[in-house]
Amino acid sequence: MRYRPISPDVLAAELTERVAALPHRRLTVAVDGADGATDTAGLADALVDPLRLLGRATVRVPASGFLRPASLRFEHGKRNPDARYTDWLDLGALRREVLDPLAGVGSGEVLPALWDTERDRATRLARVPVPEGGVVLVNGEFLLGAGLAFDLVVHLWLSPAALRRRLPGDDAWALPAYERYESEVDPGALADVTVRVDDPRHPAVYEP
């Protein structure tokens, strides 16, 4: 594997250019990576202002706003790695409320979050209109291999040693979920852009 070292600022600039080069229609861009061990939110946020300066309206949608209620997420316990991998994210809701409205003759209005996990209740947020040429930036984990139709996917990859090192101690129980994702989905191969972030200050872009 060949990786090209790059600074965080240049990475954001290159991704902005890549998104801007896509067809001028409503787009969905995903930033995928292990929660807690990678900063998917930070990278997605870094694209907002540059895209807006290019005339591409942007809407941020954290996938964590589409987790299932606690009664469903924790049906098999709060620290079940298989449940985290397959059951925590409400794929149907994310598809229905974010992806489908931007496709074809969809309404063009997306819901930025459906479920407030802290209060364990619906957010009741208003839908946000996305104009033609607008970009919805979705960040989260396990976004690949589940049939979600994104126009561009960036995957933040960690070597196994770095993943174990950077995963917060109270999330170490989830390590088998990430190992399963890597072996079953191979997100680095599916993503349009794969970025190695063993050291987040010095990322590197995979170049086949």
C-alpha positions as a Markdown table, in Angstrom:
| # | Residue | x | y | z |
|---|---|---|---|---|
| 1 | Met | 0.0 | 0.0 | 0.0 |
| 2 | Arg | 1.2 | 3.5 | -0.9 |
| 3 | Tyr | 0.2 | 6.5 | 1.2 |
| 4 | Arg | 0.9 | 10.1 | 0.4 |
| 5 | Pro | 1.6 | 12.2 | 3.4 |
| 6 | Ile | -0.6 | 15.3 | 3.6 |
| 7 | Ser | -1.4 | 18.1 | 6.1 |
| 8 | Pro | -4.9 | 18.3 | 7.6 |
| 9 | Asp | -5.4 | 21.7 | 5.8 |
| 10 | Val | -4.3 | 20.4 | 2.4 |
| 11 | Leu | -6.5 | 17.3 | 2.9 |
| 12 | Ala | -9.6 | 19.5 | 3.5 |
| 13 | Ala | -8.7 | 21.5 | 0.5 |
| 14 | Glu | -8.3 | 18.5 | -1.8 |
| 15 | Leu | -11.6 | 17.0 | -0.6 |
| 16 | Thr | -13.3 | 20.3 | -1.1 |
| 17 | Glu | -12.1 | 20.3 | -4.7 |
| 18 | Arg | -13.2 | 16.8 | -5.2 |
| 19 | Val | -16.7 | 17.5 | -4.0 |
| 20 | Ala | -16.9 | 20.7 | -6.0 |
| 21 | Ala | -16.0 | 18.7 | -9.1 |
| 22 | Leu | -19.0 | 16.4 | -8.7 |
| 23 | Pro | -22.2 | 17.1 | -10.7 |
| 24 | His | -24.0 | 20.3 | -9.7 |
| 25 | Arg | -26.9 | 18.7 | -8.0 |
| 26 | Arg | -27.8 | 17.7 | -4.4 |
| 27 | Leu | -25.0 | 15.5 | -3.1 |
| 28 | Thr | -24.4 | 13.4 | 0.0 |
| 29 | Val | -20.8 | 13.0 | 1.2 |
| 30 | Ala | -19.9 | 10.6 | 4.0 |
| 31 | Val | -16.9 | 10.7 | 6.4 |
| 32 | Asp | -16.6 | 7.3 | 7.9 |
| 33 | Gly | -14.4 | 6.2 | 10.8 |
| 34 | Ala | -14.4 | 4.7 | 14.3 |
| 35 | Asp | -16.2 | 6.9 | 16.7 |
| 36 | Gly | -13.8 | 8.1 | 19.5 |
| 37 | Ala | -10.7 | 6.9 | 17.7 |
| 38 | Thr | -11.1 | 9.1 | 14.6 |
| 39 | Asp | -12.4 | 12.6 | 14.2 |
| 40 | Thr | -14.9 | 12.2 | 11.4 |
| 41 | Ala | -16.9 | 15.3 | 12.7 |
| 42 | Gly | -13.8 | 17.5 | 12.6 |
| 43 | Leu | -13.0 | 16.6 | 9.0 |
| 44 | Ala | -16.7 | 17.0 | 7.9 |
| 45 | Asp | -16.8 | 20.4 | 9.7 |
| 46 | Ala | -13.6 | 21.4 | 7.9 |
| 47 | Leu | -15.3 | 21.1 | 4.5 |
| 48 | Val | -18.3 | 23.3 | 5.4 |
| 49 | Asp | -16.9 | 26.8 | 4.9 |
| 50 | Pro | -14.7 | 26.0 | 1.9 |
| 51 | Leu | -17.7 | 24.5 | 0.1 |
| 52 | Arg | -19.9 | 27.4 | 1.0 |
| 53 | Leu | -17.3 | 29.8 | -0.4 |
| 54 | Leu | -17.6 | 27.9 | -3.7 |
| 55 | Gly | -21.3 | 28.4 | -3.7 |
| 56 | Arg | -22.2 | 24.9 | -2.5 |
| 57 | Ala | -24.7 | 25.2 | 0.4 |
| 58 | Thr | -23.9 | 22.6 | 3.1 |
| 59 | Val | -25.8 | 20.8 | 5.8 |
| 60 | Arg | -24.1 | 18.8 | 8.5 |
| 61 | Val | -25.8 | 15.5 | 9.6 |
| 62 | Pro | -24.0 | 13.4 | 12.3 |
| 63 | Ala | -25.0 | 9.8 | 12.0 |
| 64 | Ser | -25.2 | 9.8 | 15.8 |
| 65 | Gly | -28.5 | 11.7 | 15.4 |
| 66 | Phe | -29.9 | 8.5 | 13.8 |
| 67 | Leu | -29.1 | 6.0 | 16.5 |
| 68 | Arg | -32.0 | 3.8 | 17.7 |
| 69 | Pro | -33.7 | 4.3 | 21.1 |
| 70 | Ala | -31.8 | 2.9 | 24.1 |
| 71 | Ser | -34.3 | 0.1 | 24.5 |
| 72 | Leu | -33.3 | -1.2 | 21.1 |
| 73 | Arg | -29.6 | -0.3 | 21.1 |
| 74 | Phe | -29.0 | -2.0 | 24.5 |
| 75 | Glu | -31.4 | -4.9 | 24.1 |
| 76 | His | -28.3 | -7.2 | 24.4 |
| 77 | Gly | -26.5 | -5.1 | 26.9 |
| 78 | Lys | -24.7 | -1.7 | 26.7 |
| 79 | Arg | -21.4 | -3.3 | 25.8 |
| 80 | Asn | -22.3 | -5.7 | 23.1 |
| 81 | Pro | -19.9 | -5.2 | 20.1 |
| 82 | Asp | -22.1 | -7.2 | 17.6 |
| 83 | Ala | -25.1 | -5.0 | 18.5 |
| 84 | Arg | -23.0 | -1.8 | 18.1 |
| 85 | Tyr | -22.0 | -3.0 | 14.6 |
| 86 | Thr | -25.4 | -4.1 | 13.4 |
| 87 | Asp | -28.1 | -2.6 | 15.6 |
| 88 | Trp | -27.2 | 0.9 | 16.9 |
| 89 | Leu | -27.5 | 2.9 | 13.7 |
| 90 | Asp | -31.0 | 3.2 | 12.3 |
| 91 | Leu | -30.1 | 2.7 | 8.6 |
| 92 | Gly | -33.7 | 2.9 | 7.5 |
| 93 | Ala | -34.3 | 6.3 | 9.2 |
| 94 | Leu | -31.0 | 7.7 | 7.8 |
| 95 | Arg | -32.0 | 6.5 | 4.3 |
| 96 | Arg | -35.6 | 7.8 | 4.6 |
| 97 | Glu | -34.8 | 11.2 | 6.2 |
| 98 | Val | -31.5 | 12.2 | 4.6 |
| 99 | Leu | -30.6 | 10.2 | 1.5 |
| 100 | Asp | -33.9 | 9.5 | -0.2 |
| 101 | Pro | -35.1 | 13.2 | -0.1 |
| 102 | Leu | -32.0 | 14.2 | -2.1 |
| 103 | Ala | -32.4 | 11.5 | -4.8 |
| 104 | Gly | -34.4 | 11.8 | -8.0 |
| 105 | Val | -37.7 | 13.6 | -7.3 |
| 106 | Gly | -37.2 | 13.7 | -3.6 |
| 107 | Ser | -38.4 | 16.7 | -1.5 |
| 108 | Gly | -34.9 | 18.1 | -1.2 |
| 109 | Glu | -35.5 | 18.6 | 2.6 |
| 110 | Val | -33.4 | 16.6 | 5.1 |
| 111 | Leu | -33.8 | 16.0 | 8.8 |
| 112 | Pro | -30.5 | 16.9 | 10.5 |
| 113 | Ala | -31.1 | 14.5 | 13.4 |
| 114 | Leu | -33.9 | 12.2 | 14.4 |
| 115 | Trp | -33.1 | 10.9 | 17.9 |
| 116 | Asp | -31.5 | 12.7 | 20.9 |
| 117 | Thr | -29.6 | 9.9 | 22.7 |
| 118 | Glu | -28.9 | 11.9 | 25.8 |
| 119 | Arg | -32.6 | 12.4 | 26.5 |
| 120 | Asp | -33.6 | 9.3 | 24.6 |
| 121 | Arg | -36.4 | 11.0 | 22.8 |
| 122 | Ala | -37.1 | 12.3 | 19.3 |
| 123 | Thr | -35.4 | 15.6 | 18.5 |
| 124 | Arg | -38.4 | 17.2 | 16.8 |
| 125 | Leu | -36.1 | 19.2 | 14.6 |
| 126 | Ala | -37.4 | 21.0 | 11.5 |
| 127 | Arg | -36.4 | 19.7 | 8.1 |
| 128 | Val | -33.7 | 21.7 | 6.3 |
| 129 | Pro | -34.1 | 22.5 | 2.6 |
| 130 | Val | -31.1 | 21.6 | 0.5 |
| 131 | Pro | -30.9 | 23.7 | -2.7 |
| 132 | Glu | -29.8 | 22.3 | -6.0 |
| 133 | Gly | -26.0 | 22.0 | -5.9 |
| 134 | Gly | -26.1 | 21.7 | -2.1 |
| 135 | Val | -24.1 | 19.2 | -0.1 |
| 136 | Val | -25.1 | 17.1 | 2.9 |
| 137 | Leu | -22.1 | 16.0 | 4.9 |
| 138 | Val | -22.7 | 12.9 | 7.0 |
| 139 | Asn | -20.2 | 11.7 | 9.5 |
| 140 | Gly | -20.1 | 8.5 | 11.6 |
| 141 | Glu | -19.1 | 4.9 | 11.9 |
| 142 | Phe | -20.1 | 1.7 | 9.9 |
| 143 | Leu | -21.5 | 3.8 | 7.0 |
| 144 | Leu | -20.1 | 1.5 | 4.3 |
| 145 | Gly | -21.4 | -1.9 | 3.2 |
| 146 | Ala | -24.9 | -1.2 | 4.4 |
| 147 | Gly | -26.5 | -0.1 | 1.1 |
| 148 | Leu | -26.4 | 3.7 | 1.9 |
| 149 | Ala | -26.1 | 5.6 | -1.4 |
| 150 | Phe | -23.5 | 8.3 | -0.9 |
| 151 | Asp | -22.0 | 10.3 | -3.8 |
| 152 | Leu | -18.6 | 10.3 | -2.2 |
| 153 | Val | -17.2 | 8.5 | 0.8 |
| 154 | Val | -14.1 | 9.3 | 2.8 |
| 155 | His | -12.9 | 6.6 | 5.2 |
| 156 | Leu | -10.5 | 7.4 | 8.0 |
| 157 | Trp | -8.4 | 4.3 | 8.4 |
| 158 | Leu | -6.4 | 3.2 | 11.4 |
| 159 | Ser | -3.9 | 0.4 | 11.6 |
| 160 | Pro | -4.9 | -2.3 | 14.2 |
| 161 | Ala | -2.3 | -1.1 | 16.6 |
| 162 | Ala | -3.4 | 2.5 | 16.3 |
| 163 | Leu | -7.0 | 1.6 | 16.7 |
| 164 | Arg | -6.3 | -0.2 | 19.9 |
| 165 | Arg | -4.2 | 2.7 | 21.1 |
| 166 | Arg | -6.6 | 5.5 | 20.2 |
| 167 | Leu | -9.9 | 3.9 | 21.2 |
| 168 | Pro | -10.9 | 5.4 | 24.5 |
| 169 | Gly | -10.5 | 3.0 | 27.4 |
| 170 | Asp | -14.3 | 2.9 | 28.2 |
| 171 | Asp | -14.9 | 2.0 | 24.5 |
| 172 | Ala | -12.3 | -0.8 | 24.3 |
| 173 | Trp | -15.2 | -3.3 | 24.5 |
| 174 | Ala | -16.2 | -2.2 | 21.0 |
| 175 | Leu | -12.9 | -3.3 | 19.4 |
| 176 | Pro | -14.4 | -6.5 | 18.0 |
| 177 | Ala | -17.1 | -4.5 | 16.1 |
| 178 | Tyr | -14.4 | -2.5 | 14.3 |
| 179 | Glu | -12.4 | -5.7 | 13.6 |
| 180 | Arg | -15.5 | -7.2 | 12.1 |
| 181 | Tyr | -16.2 | -4.1 | 10.0 |
| 182 | Glu | -12.7 | -4.3 | 8.6 |
| 183 | Ser | -12.8 | -8.0 | 7.8 |
| 184 | Glu | -16.4 | -8.2 | 6.5 |
| 185 | Val | -16.7 | -4.8 | 4.6 |
| 186 | Asp | -13.1 | -3.7 | 4.0 |
| 187 | Pro | -14.1 | 0.0 | 4.1 |
| 188 | Gly | -10.8 | 1.2 | 2.9 |
| 189 | Ala | -11.3 | -0.6 | -0.4 |
| 190 | Leu | -14.9 | 0.6 | -0.8 |
| 191 | Ala | -14.3 | 4.2 | 0.0 |
| 192 | Asp | -13.6 | 6.8 | -2.7 |
| 193 | Val | -10.9 | 8.3 | -0.5 |
| 194 | Thr | -9.1 | 6.4 | 2.2 |
| 195 | Val | -7.0 | 8.4 | 4.7 |
| 196 | Arg | -4.6 | 6.8 | 7.2 |
| 197 | Val | -4.9 | 8.7 | 10.5 |
| 198 | Asp | -2.7 | 6.7 | 12.9 |
| 199 | Asp | -1.3 | 10.2 | 13.7 |
| 200 | Pro | -4.2 | 12.7 | 13.1 |
| 201 | Arg | -1.6 | 15.5 | 12.9 |
| 202 | His | 0.0 | 13.8 | 9.9 |
| 203 | Pro | -2.6 | 12.0 | 7.8 |
| 204 | Ala | -1.8 | 10.2 | 4.6 |
| 205 | Val | -4.0 | 9.5 | 1.6 |
| 206 | Tyr | -4.0 | 6.0 | 0.1 |
| 207 | Glu | -3.0 | 6.0 | -3.5 |
| 208 | Pro | -3.5 | 2.6 | -5.3 |
